[in-house]
JSON list of C-alpha atoms in Angstrom, two decimals:
[
{"chain": "M", "resi": 1, "resn": "VAL", "atom": "CA", "xyz": [0.06, 0.04, 0.14]},
{"chain": "M", "resi": 2, "resn": "PRO", "atom": "CA", "xyz": [1.49, 3.35, -1.02]},
{"chain": "M", "resi": 3, "resn": "LEU", "atom": "CA", "xyz": [1.87, 6.02, 1.60]},
{"chain": "M", "resi": 4, "resn": "ILE", "atom": "CA", "xyz": [-1.23, 8.11, 1.72]},
{"chain": "M", "resi": 5, "resn": "LYS", "atom": "CA", "xyz": [-1.68, 11.23, 3.96]},
{"chain": "M", "resi": 6, "resn": "LEU", "atom": "CA", "xyz": [-4.81, 11.25, 5.93]},
{"chain": "M", "resi": 7, "resn": "PRO", "atom": "CA", "xyz": [-6.54, 14.50, 6.81]},
{"chain": "M", "resi": 8, "resn": "GLU", "atom": "CA", "xyz": [-5.23, 16.33, 9.78]},
{"chain": "M", "resi": 9, "resn": "ASN", "atom": "CA", "xyz": [-8.33, 15.96, 12.04]},
{"chain": "M", "resi": 10, "resn": "PHE", "atom": "CA", "xyz": [-9.06, 12.31, 11.20]},
{"chain": "M", "resi": 11, "resn": "LYS", "atom": "CA", "xyz": [-8.88, 11.47, 14.87]},
{"chain": "M", "resi": 12, "resn": "GLU", "atom": "CA", "xyz": [-11.90, 13.79, 15.51]},
{"chain": "M", "resi": 13, "resn": "MET", "atom": "CA", "xyz": [-14.07, 12.69, 12.71]},
{"chain": "M", "resi": 14, "resn": "ASP", "atom": "CA", "xyz": [-17.17, 10.60, 12.96]},
{"chain": "M", "resi": 15, "resn": "VAL", "atom": "CA", "xyz": [-16.65, 7.06, 11.81]},
{"chain": "M", "resi": 16, "resn": "ASP", "atom": "CA", "xyz": [-18.74, 7.48, 8.64]},
{"chain": "M", "resi": 17, "resn": "GLN", "atom": "CA", "xyz": [-16.91, 10.70, 7.65]},
{"chain": "M", "resi": 18, "resn": "PHE", "atom": "CA", "xyz": [-13.52, 8.97, 8.24]},
{"chain": "M", "resi": 19, "resn": "TRP", "atom": "CA", "xyz": [-14.36, 6.06, 6.02]},
{"chain": "M", "resi": 20, "resn": "TYR", "atom": "CA", "xyz": [-15.75, 8.50, 3.33]},
{"chain": "M", "resi": 21, "resn": "ASN", "atom": "CA", "xyz": [-12.45, 10.36, 3.51]},
{"chain": "M", "resi": 22, "resn": "VAL", "atom": "CA", "xyz": [-10.64, 7.03, 3.17]},
{"chain": "M", "resi": 23, "resn": "LEU", "atom": "CA", "xyz": [-12.95, 6.06, 0.10]},
{"chain": "M", "resi": 24, "resn": "VAL", "atom": "CA", "xyz": [-11.90, 9.18, -1.91]},
{"chain": "M", "resi": 25, "resn": "LEU", "atom": "CA", "xyz": [-8.29, 9.14, -0.98]},
{"chain": "M", "resi": 26, "resn": "GLU", "atom": "CA", "xyz": [-6.11, 8.90, -4.24]},
{"chain": "M", "resi": 27, "resn": "ASP", "atom": "CA", "xyz": [-2.56, 8.14, -4.78]},
{"chain": "M", "resi": 28, "resn": "LEU", "atom": "CA", "xyz": [-0.46, 10.18, -7.05]},
{"chain": "M", "resi": 29, "resn": "GLY", "atom": "CA", "xyz": [-1.73, 8.60, -10.07]},
{"chain": "M", "resi": 30, "resn": "GLY", "atom": "CA", "xyz": [-5.33, 9.52, -9.25]},
{"chain": "M", "resi": 31, "resn": "ARG", "atom": "CA", "xyz": [-6.23, 5.84, -8.24]},
{"chain": "M", "resi": 32, "resn": "ARG", "atom": "CA", "xyz": [-8.35, 5.14, -5.18]},
{"chain": "M", "resi": 33, "resn": "VAL", "atom": "CA", "xyz": [-6.16, 2.72, -3.58]},
{"chain": "M", "resi": 34, "resn": "LEU", "atom": "CA", "xyz": [-8.48, 1.82, -0.43]},
{"chain": "M", "resi": 35, "resn": "LYS", "atom": "CA", "xyz": [-11.76, 1.99, -2.38]},
{"chain": "M", "resi": 36, "resn": "GLU", "atom": "CA", "xyz": [-12.75, -1.63, -1.60]},
{"chain": "M", "resi": 37, "resn": "LEU", "atom": "CA", "xyz": [-11.86, -1.56, 2.08]},
{"chain": "M", "resi": 38, "resn": "ALA", "atom": "CA", "xyz": [-13.73, 1.95, 2.56]},
{"chain": "M", "resi": 39, "resn": "ALA", "atom": "CA", "xyz": [-16.60, 0.72, 0.67]},
{"chain": "M", "resi": 40, "resn": "PHE", "atom": "CA", "xyz": [-16.89, -2.42, 2.82]},
{"chain": "M", "resi": 41, "resn": "ALA", "atom": "CA", "xyz": [-16.50, -0.41, 6.12]},
{"chain": "M", "resi": 42, "resn": "LEU", "atom": "CA", "xyz": [-19.30, 1.99, 4.96]},
{"chain": "M", "resi": 43, "resn": "ASP", "atom": "CA", "xyz": [-21.56, -0.90, 3.98]},
{"chain": "M", "resi": 44, "resn": "ILE", "atom": "CA", "xyz": [-21.07, -2.39, 7.47]},
{"chain": "M", "resi": 45, "resn": "LEU", "atom": "CA", "xyz": [-21.89, 0.95, 9.16]},
{"chain": "M", "resi": 46, "resn": "ILE", "atom": "CA", "xyz": [-25.54, 0.70, 7.42]},
{"chain": "M", "resi": 47, "resn": "PHE", "atom": "CA", "xyz": [-26.36, -2.19, 9.73]},
{"chain": "M", "resi": 48, "resn": "PRO", "atom": "CA", "xyz": [-28.26, -1.13, 12.97]},
{"chain": "M", "resi": 49, "resn": "HIS", "atom": "CA", "xyz": [-26.14, -1.80, 16.00]},
{"chain": "M", "resi": 50, "resn": "SER", "atom": "CA", "xyz": [-29.08, -3.39, 17.98]},
{"chain": "M", "resi": 51, "resn": "ASN", "atom": "CA", "xyz": [-32.54, -4.65, 17.41]},
{"chain": "M", "resi": 52, "resn": "ALA", "atom": "CA", "xyz": [-34.27, -2.07, 19.76]},
{"chain": "M", "resi": 53, "resn": "SER", "atom": "CA", "xyz": [-36.02, -0.41, 16.86]},
{"chain": "M", "resi": 54, "resn": "CYS", "atom": "CA", "xyz": [-37.56, -3.63, 15.72]},
{"chain": "M", "resi": 55, "resn": "LYS", "atom": "CA", "xyz": [-38.59, -4.62, 19.13]},
{"chain": "M", "resi": 56, "resn": "GLN", "atom": "CA", "xyz": [-40.27, -1.18, 19.51]},
{"chain": "M", "resi": 57, "resn": "VAL", "atom": "CA", "xyz": [-42.28, -1.77, 16.40]},
{"chain": "M", "resi": 58, "resn": "PHE", "atom": "CA", "xyz": [-43.37, -5.25, 17.39]},
{"chain": "M", "resi": 59, "resn": "SER", "atom": "CA", "xyz": [-44.21, -3.84, 20.69]},
{"chain": "M", "resi": 60, "resn": "LYS", "atom": "CA", "xyz": [-46.43, -1.17, 19.20]},
{"chain": "M", "resi": 61, "resn": "ILE", "atom": "CA", "xyz": [-48.06, -3.80, 16.95]},
{"chain": "M", "resi": 62, "resn": "ASN", "atom": "CA", "xyz": [-48.86, -5.81, 20.07]},
{"chain": "M", "resi": 63, "resn": "LEU", "atom": "CA", "xyz": [-50.51, -2.67, 21.64]},
{"chain": "M", "resi": 64, "resn": "ILE", "atom": "CA", "xyz": [-52.59, -1.99, 18.45]},
{"chain": "M", "resi": 65, "resn": "LYS", "atom": "CA", "xyz": [-53.72, -5.67, 17.72]},
{"chain": "M", "resi": 66, "resn": "THR", "atom": "CA", "xyz": [-55.30, -6.62, 20.76]},
{"chain": "M", "resi": 67, "resn": "LYS", "atom": "CA", "xyz": [-58.16, -9.41, 21.25]},
{"chain": "M", "resi": 68, "resn": "PRO", "atom": "CA", "xyz": [-61.05, -6.99, 20.31]},
{"chain": "M", "resi": 69, "resn": "ARG", "atom": "CA", "xyz": [-58.99, -5.66, 17.29]},
{"chain": "M", "resi": 70, "resn": "ASN", "atom": "CA", "xyz": [-57.65, -9.05, 16.14]},
{"chain": "M", "resi": 71, "resn": "ARG", "atom": "CA", "xyz": [-59.10, -8.71, 12.73]},
{"chain": "M", "resi": 72, "resn": "LEU", "atom": "CA", "xyz": [-57.27, -5.61, 11.50]},
{"chain": "M", "resi": 73, "resn": "ASN", "atom": "CA", "xyz": [-55.58, -5.86, 8.21]},
{"chain": "M", "resi": 74, "resn": "THR", "atom": "CA", "xyz": [-51.80, -5.04, 7.62]},
{"chain": "M", "resi": 75, "resn": "ASP", "atom": "CA", "xyz": [-52.60, -1.79, 5.91]},
{"chain": "M", "resi": 76, "resn": "THR", "atom": "CA", "xyz": [-54.59, -0.39, 8.81]},
{"chain": "M", "resi": 77, "resn": "ILE", "atom": "CA", "xyz": [-51.86, -1.62, 11.27]},
{"chain": "M", "resi": 78, "resn": "ASN", "atom": "CA", "xyz": [-49.36, 0.01, 9.12]},
{"chain": "M", "resi": 79, "resn": "ASP", "atom": "CA", "xyz": [-51.25, 3.23, 8.78]},
{"chain": "M", "resi": 80, "resn": "LEU", "atom": "CA", "xyz": [-51.77, 3.36, 12.81]},
{"chain": "M", "resi": 81, "resn": "LEU", "atom": "CA", "xyz": [-48.12, 2.87, 13.09]},
{"chain": "M", "resi": 82, "resn": "HIS", "atom": "CA", "xyz": [-47.22, 5.73, 10.85]},
{"chain": "M", "resi": 83, "resn": "THR", "atom": "CA", "xyz": [-49.83, 8.07, 12.47]},
{"chain": "M", "resi": 84, "resn": "SER", "atom": "CA", "xyz": [-48.14, 7.19, 15.79]},
{"chain": "M", "resi": 85, "resn": "GLN", "atom": "CA", "xyz": [-44.70, 8.01, 14.40]},
{"chain": "M", "resi": 86, "resn": "CYS", "atom": "CA", "xyz": [-45.90, 11.24, 12.92]},
{"chain": "M", "resi": 87, "resn": "VAL", "atom": "CA", "xyz": [-47.50, 12.45, 16.20]},
{"chain": "M", "resi": 88, "resn": "ASN", "atom": "CA", "xyz": [-44.28, 11.38, 18.27]},
{"chain": "M", "resi": 89, "resn": "LEU", "atom": "CA", "xyz": [-42.04, 13.22, 15.84]},
{"chain": "M", "resi": 90, "resn": "SER", "atom": "CA", "xyz": [-44.09, 16.53, 16.02]},
{"chain": "M", "resi": 91, "resn": "GLY", "atom": "CA", "xyz": [-43.73, 16.61, 19.93]},
{"chain": "M", "resi": 92, "resn": "GLY", "atom": "CA", "xyz": [-46.63, 14.43, 21.02]},
{"chain": "M", "resi": 93, "resn": "CYS", "atom": "CA", "xyz": [-50.34, 14.77, 20.90]},
{"chain": "M", "resi": 94, "resn": "VAL", "atom": "CA", "xyz": [-50.44, 18.21, 22.53]},
{"chain": "M", "resi": 95, "resn": "LYS", "atom": "CA", "xyz": [-48.02, 19.79, 20.00]},
{"chain": "M", "resi": 96, "resn": "PHE", "atom": "CA", "xyz": [-49.42, 17.79, 16.89]},
{"chain": "M", "resi": 97, "resn": "LYS", "atom": "CA", "xyz": [-51.00, 20.17, 14.32]},
{"chain": "M", "resi": 98, "resn": "LEU", "atom": "CA", "xyz": [-53.69, 18.67, 12.21]},
{"chain": "M", "resi": 99, "resn": "THR", "atom": "CA", "xyz": [-53.90, 20.08, 8.75]},
{"chain": "M", "resi": 100, "resn": "GLU", "atom": "CA", "xyz": [-56.98, 20.82, 6.54]},
{"chain": "M", "resi": 101, "resn": "THR", "atom": "CA", "xyz": [-55.75, 17.99, 4.19]},
{"chain": "M", "resi": 102, "resn": "MET", "atom": "CA", "xyz": [-55.51, 15.43, 7.00]},
{"chain": "M", "resi": 103, "resn": "LEU", "atom": "CA", "xyz": [-59.09, 16.45, 7.95]},
{"chain": "M", "resi": 104, "resn": "ARG", "atom": "CA", "xyz": [-60.45, 15.97, 4.46]},
{"chain": "M", "resi": 105, "resn": "SER", "atom": "CA", "xyz": [-58.73, 12.62, 4.05]},
{"chain": "M", "resi": 106, "resn": "VAL", "atom": "CA", "xyz": [-60.34, 11.08, 7.15]},
{"chain": "M", "resi": 107, "resn": "THR", "atom": "CA", "xyz": [-63.93, 11.46, 5.79]},
{"chain": "M", "resi": 108, "resn": "SER", "atom": "CA", "xyz": [-66.01, 8.23, 5.72]},
{"chain": "M", "resi": 109, "resn": "SER", "atom": "CA", "xyz": [-66.20, 8.24, 2.04]},
{"chain": "M", "resi": 110, "resn": "LYS", "atom": "CA", "xyz": [-62.34, 7.99, 1.84]},
{"chain": "M", "resi": 111, "resn": "LEU", "atom": "CA", "xyz": [-61.83, 5.72, 4.86]},
{"chain": "M", "resi": 112, "resn": "TYR", "atom": "CA", "xyz": [-64.25, 2.97, 3.69]},
{"chain": "M", "resi": 113, "resn": "GLN", "atom": "CA", "xyz": [-63.72, 2.86, -0.01]},
{"chain": "M", "resi": 114, "resn": "GLN", "atom": "CA", "xyz": [-63.54, -0.79, -1.26]},
{"chain": "M", "resi": 115, "resn": "ARG", "atom": "CA", "xyz": [-60.21, -1.95, -2.11]},
{"chain": "M", "resi": 116, "resn": "ASN", "atom": "CA", "xyz": [-59.45, -3.20, -5.60]},
{"chain": "M", "resi": 117, "resn": "ASP", "atom": "CA", "xyz": [-57.43, -6.12, -4.21]},
{"chain": "M", "resi": 118, "resn": "PRO", "atom": "CA", "xyz": [-59.82, -9.06, -3.34]},
{"chain": "M", "resi": 119, "resn": "SER", "atom": "CA", "xyz": [-56.97, -10.61, -1.22]},
{"chain": "M", "resi": 120, "resn": "GLN", "atom": "CA", "xyz": [-57.34, -7.62, 1.26]},
{"chain": "M", "resi": 121, "resn": "SER", "atom": "CA", "xyz": [-59.38, -8.35, 4.24]},
{"chain": "M", "resi": 122, "resn": "THR", "atom": "CA", "xyz": [-61.55, -5.83, 5.99]}
]
């Protein structure tokens, strides 16, 4: 491996910034000499470090799909999860701002339209 000069502040960089800088490093001939190693390291950084987010989603699904609500279809559960996330990201139910578009989209004519896919249960 030819000698390559790393940036001065590489010890203070975030891990992903460091590996991106390694990815774009070139030797005197303009070749990216550590391209494969850096690409591999960046690919590894994509993976979550724990399964906490998956567990949170399954926990929310268990709270949504109770015995009285056991016939909810996948689309409804997905919509409820998205709604919950949207409200939480906006600061909770107290700070959540309901828009005019949202109000128009929850009318009974829109909520209870027949689905074209016969495999969807209601």
